[in-house]
């Protein structure tokens, strides 16, 4: 039986979907593929949905049954070995919940990240002191000071993706509440606003503020993130977090609704230039 693990890498998700496509093109059902490996059909399903790591011998047998050439098998096995390597974030397995491990994996593979944030500065743009203050107040007595520092370190390492050579485009709409509610005190907020202004100088980062004056907008219900990927096997995905977990949505109607909300909010929110002016004025007030 294939070995379960906390959360799949994006590479495993992609290869699982490719295995499914190859099986379907070969005209085989899951129970027929299962007979090749002498396993239950559920094991084939778990391999294709990346619920378990891909075992090389299983992959080789299935690909041959699906009609792949030796060269195709060799290339797929090489990709599988690469995908099975632990993600860098798994060094933080002691403090990283399973439901957020998948988020970090998706974040690192996305070509576009769009987010709406009504409460806090997005994690990819937080300063260390701001992140620390957020985590201390949000832990509700369940996290030790040591664990909080580990969370801060993880958040800071995640931010490196915005300046790498193949950085994704990051587009965030924040409620004005995010900047009006003090987190960590005036000095922390002043430094945080400076960080936002610096981030806006990056060619791949767009920030907009939904001002109070514009009134109600369609995203008022809660924060969410939309991921778009360059690989065709991965559809757009939406991540929505709650107090003790999160949900991942990839059904087209649900994703389309969130995308429409993001577009409408972006049209209603302050422009990037106006957002810079708002941030500069707020910094002067502190």
mmCIF file of C-alpha atoms in Angstrom:
data_model
loop_
_atom_site.group_PDB
_atom_site.id
_atom_site.type_symbol
_atom_site.label_atom_id
_atom_site.label_comp_id
_atom_site.label_asym_id
_atom_site.label_seq_id
_atom_site.Cartn_x
_atom_site.Cartn_y
_atom_site.Cartn_z
ATOM 1 C CA UNK A 1 0.000 0.000 0.000
ATOM 2 C CA UNK A 2 1.258 3.518 -0.872
ATOM 3 C CA UNK A 3 2.426 5.643 2.015
ATOM 4 C CA UNK A 4 0.305 8.604 3.150
ATOM 5 C CA UNK A 5 1.915 11.909 4.095
ATOM 6 C CA UNK A 6 0.817 15.242 5.479
ATOM 7 C CA UNK A 7 0.286 17.197 2.274
ATOM 8 C CA UNK A 8 1.230 16.658 -1.379
ATOM 9 C CA UNK A 9 3.650 18.789 -3.319
ATOM 10 C CA UNK A 10 2.260 20.504 -6.396
ATOM 11 C CA UNK A 11 4.446 18.211 -8.494
ATOM 12 C CA UNK A 12 2.674 15.184 -7.041
ATOM 13 C CA UNK A 13 -0.715 16.739 -7.758
ATOM 14 C CA UNK A 14 0.269 17.382 -11.381
ATOM 15 C CA UNK A 15 1.694 13.882 -11.913
ATOM 16 C CA UNK A 16 -1.350 12.294 -10.313
ATOM 17 C CA UNK A 17 -3.575 14.076 -12.798
ATOM 18 C CA UNK A 18 -1.301 13.037 -15.655
ATOM 19 C CA UNK A 19 -1.575 9.412 -14.532
ATOM 20 C CA UNK A 20 -5.347 9.730 -14.586
ATOM 21 C CA UNK A 21 -5.287 11.246 -18.080
ATOM 22 C CA UNK A 22 -3.043 8.455 -19.362
ATOM 23 C CA UNK A 23 -5.285 5.796 -17.823
ATOM 24 C CA UNK A 24 -8.401 7.288 -19.367
ATOM 25 C CA UNK A 25 -6.722 7.641 -22.788
ATOM 26 C CA UNK A 26 -5.773 3.963 -22.548
ATOM 27 C CA UNK A 27 -9.455 3.173 -21.979
ATOM 28 C CA UNK A 28 -8.928 1.608 -18.560
ATOM 29 C CA UNK A 29 -11.078 1.974 -15.476
ATOM 30 C CA UNK A 30 -9.589 2.264 -12.012
ATOM 31 C CA UNK A 31 -10.417 -1.301 -11.077
ATOM 32 C CA UNK A 32 -8.621 -2.530 -14.209
ATOM 33 C CA UNK A 33 -5.534 -0.473 -13.367
ATOM 34 C CA UNK A 34 -5.695 -1.779 -9.804
ATOM 35 C CA UNK A 35 -5.423 -5.376 -11.059
ATOM 36 C CA UNK A 36 -2.080 -4.487 -12.692
ATOM 37 C CA UNK A 37 -0.677 -3.530 -9.277
ATOM 38 C CA UNK A 38 -2.714 -6.133 -7.347
ATOM 39 C CA UNK A 39 -4.122 -3.402 -5.120
ATOM 40 C CA UNK A 40 -7.576 -2.048 -4.350
ATOM 41 C CA UNK A 41 -9.107 0.481 -6.811
ATOM 42 C CA UNK A 42 -9.007 3.021 -3.982
ATOM 43 C CA UNK A 43 -5.203 2.975 -4.184
ATOM 44 C CA UNK A 44 -5.345 4.073 -7.836
ATOM 45 C CA UNK A 45 -7.726 6.860 -6.867
ATOM 46 C CA UNK A 46 -5.413 8.013 -4.066
ATOM 47 C CA UNK A 47 -2.433 8.021 -6.433
ATOM 48 C CA UNK A 48 -4.311 10.090 -9.008
ATOM 49 C CA UNK A 49 -5.552 12.584 -6.427
ATOM 50 C CA UNK A 50 -2.129 12.857 -4.718
ATOM 51 C CA UNK A 51 -3.459 11.523 -1.432
ATOM 52 C CA UNK A 52 -0.442 9.209 -1.282
ATOM 53 C CA UNK A 53 3.114 9.532 -2.544
ATOM 54 C CA UNK A 54 3.833 7.904 -5.903
ATOM 55 C CA UNK A 55 5.901 4.726 -5.668
ATOM 56 C CA UNK A 56 8.304 4.309 -8.587
ATOM 57 C CA UNK A 57 7.583 0.564 -9.198
ATOM 58 C CA UNK A 58 3.846 1.299 -9.285
ATOM 59 C CA UNK A 59 4.357 4.173 -11.696
ATOM 60 C CA UNK A 60 6.503 2.054 -14.028
ATOM 61 C CA UNK A 61 3.965 -0.797 -14.161
ATOM 62 C CA UNK A 62 1.038 1.533 -14.778
ATOM 63 C CA UNK A 63 2.770 3.522 -17.500
ATOM 64 C CA UNK A 64 3.687 0.365 -19.391
ATOM 65 C CA UNK A 65 0.089 -0.829 -19.130
ATOM 66 C CA UNK A 66 -1.064 2.548 -20.435
ATOM 67 C CA UNK A 67 1.121 2.166 -23.518
ATOM 68 C CA UNK A 68 3.916 4.604 -22.671
ATOM 69 C CA UNK A 69 7.267 4.197 -24.418
ATOM 70 C CA UNK A 70 10.472 3.472 -22.512
ATOM 71 C CA UNK A 71 11.574 7.088 -22.968
ATOM 72 C CA UNK A 72 8.228 8.360 -21.665
ATOM 73 C CA UNK A 73 8.426 6.045 -18.661
ATOM 74 C CA UNK A 74 11.957 7.183 -17.893
ATOM 75 C CA UNK A 75 10.980 10.863 -18.110
ATOM 76 C CA UNK A 76 7.909 10.330 -15.904
ATOM 77 C CA UNK A 77 9.937 8.428 -13.301
ATOM 78 C CA UNK A 78 12.469 11.273 -13.204
ATOM 79 C CA UNK A 79 9.673 13.774 -12.589
ATOM 80 C CA UNK A 80 8.221 11.510 -9.900
ATOM 81 C CA UNK A 81 11.534 11.320 -8.057
ATOM 82 C CA UNK A 82 11.751 15.107 -8.148
ATOM 83 C CA UNK A 83 8.135 15.577 -7.037
ATOM 84 C CA UNK A 84 8.601 13.169 -4.126
ATOM 85 C CA UNK A 85 11.341 15.333 -2.639
ATOM 86 C CA UNK A 86 10.074 17.097 0.503
ATOM 87 C CA UNK A 87 9.117 20.734 0.010
ATOM 88 C CA UNK A 88 11.319 23.265 1.811
ATOM 89 C CA UNK A 89 8.402 24.104 4.126
ATOM 90 C CA UNK A 90 8.389 20.568 5.530
ATOM 91 C CA UNK A 91 11.280 21.685 7.728
ATOM 92 C CA UNK A 92 8.521 23.470 9.650
ATOM 93 C CA UNK A 93 6.353 20.347 10.034
ATOM 94 C CA UNK A 94 6.412 20.765 13.806
ATOM 95 C CA UNK A 95 4.313 23.956 13.617
ATOM 96 C CA UNK A 96 2.745 23.765 10.159
ATOM 97 C CA UNK A 97 -0.774 22.265 10.116
ATOM 98 C CA UNK A 98 -1.582 19.873 7.277
ATOM 99 C CA UNK A 99 -4.286 22.140 5.879
ATOM 100 C CA UNK A 100 -1.765 24.970 5.440
ATOM 101 C CA UNK A 101 1.050 22.824 4.023
ATOM 102 C CA UNK A 102 -0.927 22.528 0.803
ATOM 103 C CA UNK A 103 -1.306 26.312 0.702
ATOM 104 C CA UNK A 104 2.453 26.877 0.863
ATOM 105 C CA UNK A 105 2.965 24.332 -1.904
ATOM 106 C CA UNK A 106 0.360 26.004 -4.147
ATOM 107 C CA UNK A 107 1.721 29.453 -3.350
ATOM 108 C CA UNK A 108 5.196 28.457 -4.463
ATOM 109 C CA UNK A 109 3.952 27.016 -7.770
ATOM 110 C CA UNK A 110 1.450 29.724 -8.723
ATOM 111 C CA UNK A 111 1.949 32.074 -11.658
ATOM 112 C CA UNK A 112 -0.672 34.478 -10.273
ATOM 113 C CA UNK A 113 -1.834 35.041 -6.694
ATOM 114 C CA UNK A 114 -4.836 37.306 -6.122
ATOM 115 C CA UNK A 115 -6.134 37.922 -2.635
ATOM 116 C CA UNK A 116 -8.682 39.896 -0.669
ATOM 117 C CA UNK A 117 -7.778 40.676 2.941
ATOM 118 C CA UNK A 118 -10.214 42.459 5.288
ATOM 119 C CA UNK A 119 -8.288 42.018 8.544
ATOM 120 C CA UNK A 120 -4.504 41.898 8.171
ATOM 121 C CA UNK A 121 -1.708 42.701 5.770
ATOM 122 C CA UNK A 122 -1.205 39.608 3.556
ATOM 123 C CA UNK A 123 1.431 37.268 4.982
ATOM 124 C CA UNK A 124 3.719 37.685 1.968
ATOM 125 C CA UNK A 125 4.049 41.396 2.783
ATOM 126 C CA UNK A 126 4.240 41.398 6.576
ATOM 127 C CA UNK A 127 7.262 42.625 8.497
ATOM 128 C CA UNK A 128 8.672 40.368 11.201
ATOM 129 C CA UNK A 129 7.329 42.552 14.029
ATOM 130 C CA UNK A 130 3.876 42.799 12.456
ATOM 131 C CA UNK A 131 3.743 39.036 11.873
ATOM 132 C CA UNK A 132 4.865 38.386 15.422
ATOM 133 C CA UNK A 133 2.147 40.650 16.837
ATOM 134 C CA UNK A 134 -0.529 38.993 14.682
ATOM 135 C CA UNK A 135 0.563 35.508 15.713
ATOM 136 C CA UNK A 136 0.743 36.351 19.412
ATOM 137 C CA UNK A 137 -2.780 37.723 19.476
ATOM 138 C CA UNK A 138 -4.151 34.980 17.262
ATOM 139 C CA UNK A 139 -2.681 32.048 19.163
ATOM 140 C CA UNK A 140 -5.339 32.212 21.928
ATOM 141 C CA UNK A 141 -2.921 30.674 24.414
ATOM 142 C CA UNK A 142 -2.268 27.626 22.242
ATOM 143 C CA UNK A 143 1.176 28.515 20.887
ATOM 144 C CA UNK A 144 4.438 28.839 22.805
ATOM 145 C CA UNK A 145 6.819 31.766 22.222
ATOM 146 C CA UNK A 146 9.193 29.326 20.517
ATOM 147 C CA UNK A 147 6.475 28.141 18.147
ATOM 148 C CA UNK A 148 5.529 31.723 17.339
ATOM 149 C CA UNK A 149 9.111 32.438 16.312
ATOM 150 C CA UNK A 150 9.028 29.357 14.077
ATOM 151 C CA UNK A 151 5.837 30.658 12.456
ATOM 152 C CA UNK A 152 7.479 34.040 11.895
ATOM 153 C CA UNK A 153 10.520 32.370 10.324
ATOM 154 C CA UNK A 154 8.275 30.359 7.999
ATOM 155 C CA UNK A 155 6.388 33.502 6.960
ATOM 156 C CA UNK A 156 9.609 35.364 6.225
ATOM 157 C CA UNK A 157 10.945 32.489 4.125
ATOM 158 C CA UNK A 158 7.710 32.340 2.135
ATOM 159 C CA UNK A 159 8.229 35.962 1.147
ATOM 160 C CA UNK A 160 11.310 35.093 -0.897
ATOM 161 C CA UNK A 161 9.111 33.924 -3.760
ATOM 162 C CA UNK A 162 8.146 37.541 -4.611
ATOM 163 C CA UNK A 163 11.715 38.401 -5.608
ATOM 164 C CA UNK A 164 12.877 35.179 -7.246
ATOM 165 C CA UNK A 165 13.576 35.076 -10.999
ATOM 166 C CA UNK A 166 10.254 33.393 -11.799
ATOM 167 C CA UNK A 167 8.230 35.301 -9.224
ATOM 168 C CA UNK A 168 4.445 35.106 -9.498
ATOM 169 C CA UNK A 169 2.300 38.164 -10.004
ATOM 170 C CA UNK A 170 0.825 39.156 -6.646
ATOM 171 C CA UNK A 171 -2.304 41.317 -6.592
ATOM 172 C CA UNK A 172 -3.965 42.155 -3.279
ATOM 173 C CA UNK A 173 -7.008 44.193 -2.320
ATOM 174 C CA UNK A 174 -7.001 45.186 1.364
ATOM 175 C CA UNK A 175 -9.776 46.826 3.325
ATOM 176 C CA UNK A 176 -8.896 50.168 4.849
ATOM 177 C CA UNK A 177 -9.597 48.439 8.182
ATOM 178 C CA UNK A 178 -6.306 46.556 7.778
ATOM 179 C CA UNK A 179 -4.394 49.827 8.096
ATOM 180 C CA UNK A 180 -6.650 51.566 10.588
ATOM 181 C CA UNK A 181 -6.532 48.760 13.153
ATOM 182 C CA UNK A 182 -3.258 49.027 15.060
ATOM 183 C CA UNK A 183 -1.199 45.830 15.237
ATOM 184 C CA UNK A 184 1.802 45.948 17.556
ATOM 185 C CA UNK A 185 1.659 49.726 18.086
ATOM 186 C CA UNK A 186 2.532 52.842 16.029
ATOM 187 C CA UNK A 187 6.157 51.924 15.352
ATOM 188 C CA UNK A 188 5.235 48.484 14.036
ATOM 189 C CA UNK A 189 2.485 49.954 11.864
ATOM 190 C CA UNK A 190 4.793 52.653 10.498
ATOM 191 C CA UNK A 191 7.380 50.069 9.497
ATOM 192 C CA UNK A 192 4.668 47.879 8.017
ATOM 193 C CA UNK A 193 3.347 50.678 5.823
ATOM 194 C CA UNK A 194 6.895 51.373 4.661
ATOM 195 C CA UNK A 195 7.185 47.695 3.754
ATOM 196 C CA UNK A 196 3.997 47.935 1.672
ATOM 197 C CA UNK A 197 5.290 50.976 -0.175
ATOM 198 C CA UNK A 198 8.543 49.166 -0.911
ATOM 199 C CA UNK A 199 6.665 46.107 -2.152
ATOM 200 C CA UNK A 200 4.680 48.266 -4.568
ATOM 201 C CA UNK A 201 7.942 49.100 -6.338
ATOM 202 C CA UNK A 202 8.262 45.471 -7.415
ATOM 203 C CA UNK A 203 7.017 44.998 -10.989
ATOM 204 C CA UNK A 204 5.021 41.893 -10.050
ATOM 205 C CA UNK A 205 3.176 43.369 -7.040
ATOM 206 C CA UNK A 206 -0.094 45.326 -7.179
ATOM 207 C CA UNK A 207 -1.784 46.638 -4.031
ATOM 208 C CA UNK A 208 -5.152 48.349 -3.749
ATOM 209 C CA UNK A 209 -7.037 49.644 -0.727
ATOM 210 C CA UNK A 210 -10.809 49.379 -0.482
ATOM 211 C CA UNK A 211 -11.578 52.709 1.196
ATOM 212 C CA UNK A 212 -14.389 53.188 3.714
ATOM 213 C CA UNK A 213 -15.784 55.959 1.538
ATOM 214 C CA UNK A 214 -16.598 53.535 -1.285
ATOM 215 C CA UNK A 215 -19.017 51.661 0.952
ATOM 216 C CA UNK A 216 -20.006 48.010 0.795
ATOM 217 C CA UNK A 217 -18.295 45.788 -1.763
ATOM 218 C CA UNK A 218 -18.909 42.175 -2.876
ATOM 219 C CA UNK A 219 -15.950 40.688 -0.957
ATOM 220 C CA UNK A 220 -17.033 41.855 2.482
ATOM 221 C CA UNK A 221 -17.850 38.317 3.636
ATOM 222 C CA UNK A 222 -14.316 37.134 4.343
ATOM 223 C CA UNK A 223 -10.709 36.760 3.150
ATOM 224 C CA UNK A 224 -9.732 34.419 0.326
ATOM 225 C CA UNK A 225 -6.896 33.740 -2.113
ATOM 226 C CA UNK A 226 -7.095 32.724 -5.776
ATOM 227 C CA UNK A 227 -4.217 30.800 -7.356
ATOM 228 C CA UNK A 228 -3.585 30.456 -11.092
ATOM 229 C CA UNK A 229 -0.923 28.094 -12.459
ATOM 230 C CA UNK A 230 1.119 27.812 -15.637
ATOM 231 C CA UNK A 231 0.649 24.031 -15.901
ATOM 232 C CA UNK A 232 -2.572 22.889 -17.615
ATOM 233 C CA UNK A 233 -3.141 20.025 -15.158
ATOM 234 C CA UNK A 234 -3.826 22.465 -12.331
ATOM 235 C CA UNK A 235 -7.039 24.482 -12.519
ATOM 236 C CA UNK A 236 -7.495 27.806 -10.769
ATOM 237 C CA UNK A 237 -7.963 27.232 -7.044
ATOM 238 C CA UNK A 238 -9.467 29.303 -4.252
ATOM 239 C CA UNK A 239 -8.305 29.080 -0.649
ATOM 240 C CA UNK A 240 -10.553 30.240 2.165
ATOM 241 C CA UNK A 241 -9.411 30.040 5.772
ATOM 242 C CA UNK A 242 -11.389 29.851 8.998
ATOM 243 C CA UNK A 243 -10.333 29.709 12.647
ATOM 244 C CA UNK A 244 -9.175 26.096 12.771
ATOM 245 C CA UNK A 245 -8.741 25.095 9.132
ATOM 246 C CA UNK A 246 -9.345 25.957 5.505
ATOM 247 C CA UNK A 247 -11.148 24.847 2.358
ATOM 248 C CA UNK A 248 -9.757 24.544 -1.173
ATOM 249 C CA UNK A 249 -12.161 25.104 -4.049
ATOM 250 C CA UNK A 250 -11.493 24.173 -7.666
ATOM 251 C CA UNK A 251 -14.975 23.694 -9.132
ATOM 252 C CA UNK A 252 -15.358 26.116 -12.017
ATOM 253 C CA UNK A 253 -18.571 27.829 -10.817
ATOM 254 C CA UNK A 254 -17.091 28.494 -7.370
ATOM 255 C CA UNK A 255 -13.778 29.762 -8.742
ATOM 256 C CA UNK A 256 -15.568 31.921 -11.325
ATOM 257 C CA UNK A 257 -17.647 33.563 -8.588
ATOM 258 C CA UNK A 258 -14.547 34.436 -6.569
ATOM 259 C CA UNK A 259 -12.774 35.743 -9.660
ATOM 260 C CA UNK A 260 -15.728 37.986 -10.481
ATOM 261 C CA UNK A 261 -15.711 39.345 -6.927
ATOM 262 C CA UNK A 262 -11.989 40.110 -7.180
ATOM 263 C CA UNK A 263 -12.493 41.909 -10.484
ATOM 264 C CA UNK A 264 -15.380 43.978 -9.121
ATOM 265 C CA UNK A 265 -13.441 44.867 -5.963
ATOM 266 C CA UNK A 266 -10.396 45.876 -7.997
ATOM 267 C CA UNK A 267 -12.564 48.172 -10.109
ATOM 268 C CA UNK A 268 -14.104 49.726 -6.994
ATOM 269 C CA UNK A 269 -10.954 50.005 -4.845
ATOM 270 C CA UNK A 270 -8.402 52.800 -4.957
ATOM 271 C CA UNK A 271 -5.979 52.617 -7.862
ATOM 272 C CA UNK A 272 -2.373 51.637 -7.216
ATOM 273 C CA UNK A 273 -1.325 55.287 -7.424
ATOM 274 C CA UNK A 274 -4.081 56.391 -5.045
ATOM 275 C CA UNK A 275 -3.117 53.522 -2.722
ATOM 276 C CA UNK A 276 0.433 54.874 -2.534
ATOM 277 C CA UNK A 277 -0.938 58.272 -1.526
ATOM 278 C CA UNK A 278 -3.152 56.706 1.154
ATOM 279 C CA UNK A 279 -0.235 54.735 2.571
ATOM 280 C CA UNK A 280 2.019 57.800 2.687
ATOM 281 C CA UNK A 281 -0.682 59.858 4.449
ATOM 282 C CA UNK A 282 -1.323 57.099 6.982
ATOM 283 C CA UNK A 283 2.387 56.814 7.719
ATOM 284 C CA UNK A 284 2.519 60.530 8.485
ATOM 285 C CA UNK A 285 -0.338 60.118 10.976
ATOM 286 C CA UNK A 286 1.570 57.562 13.048
#
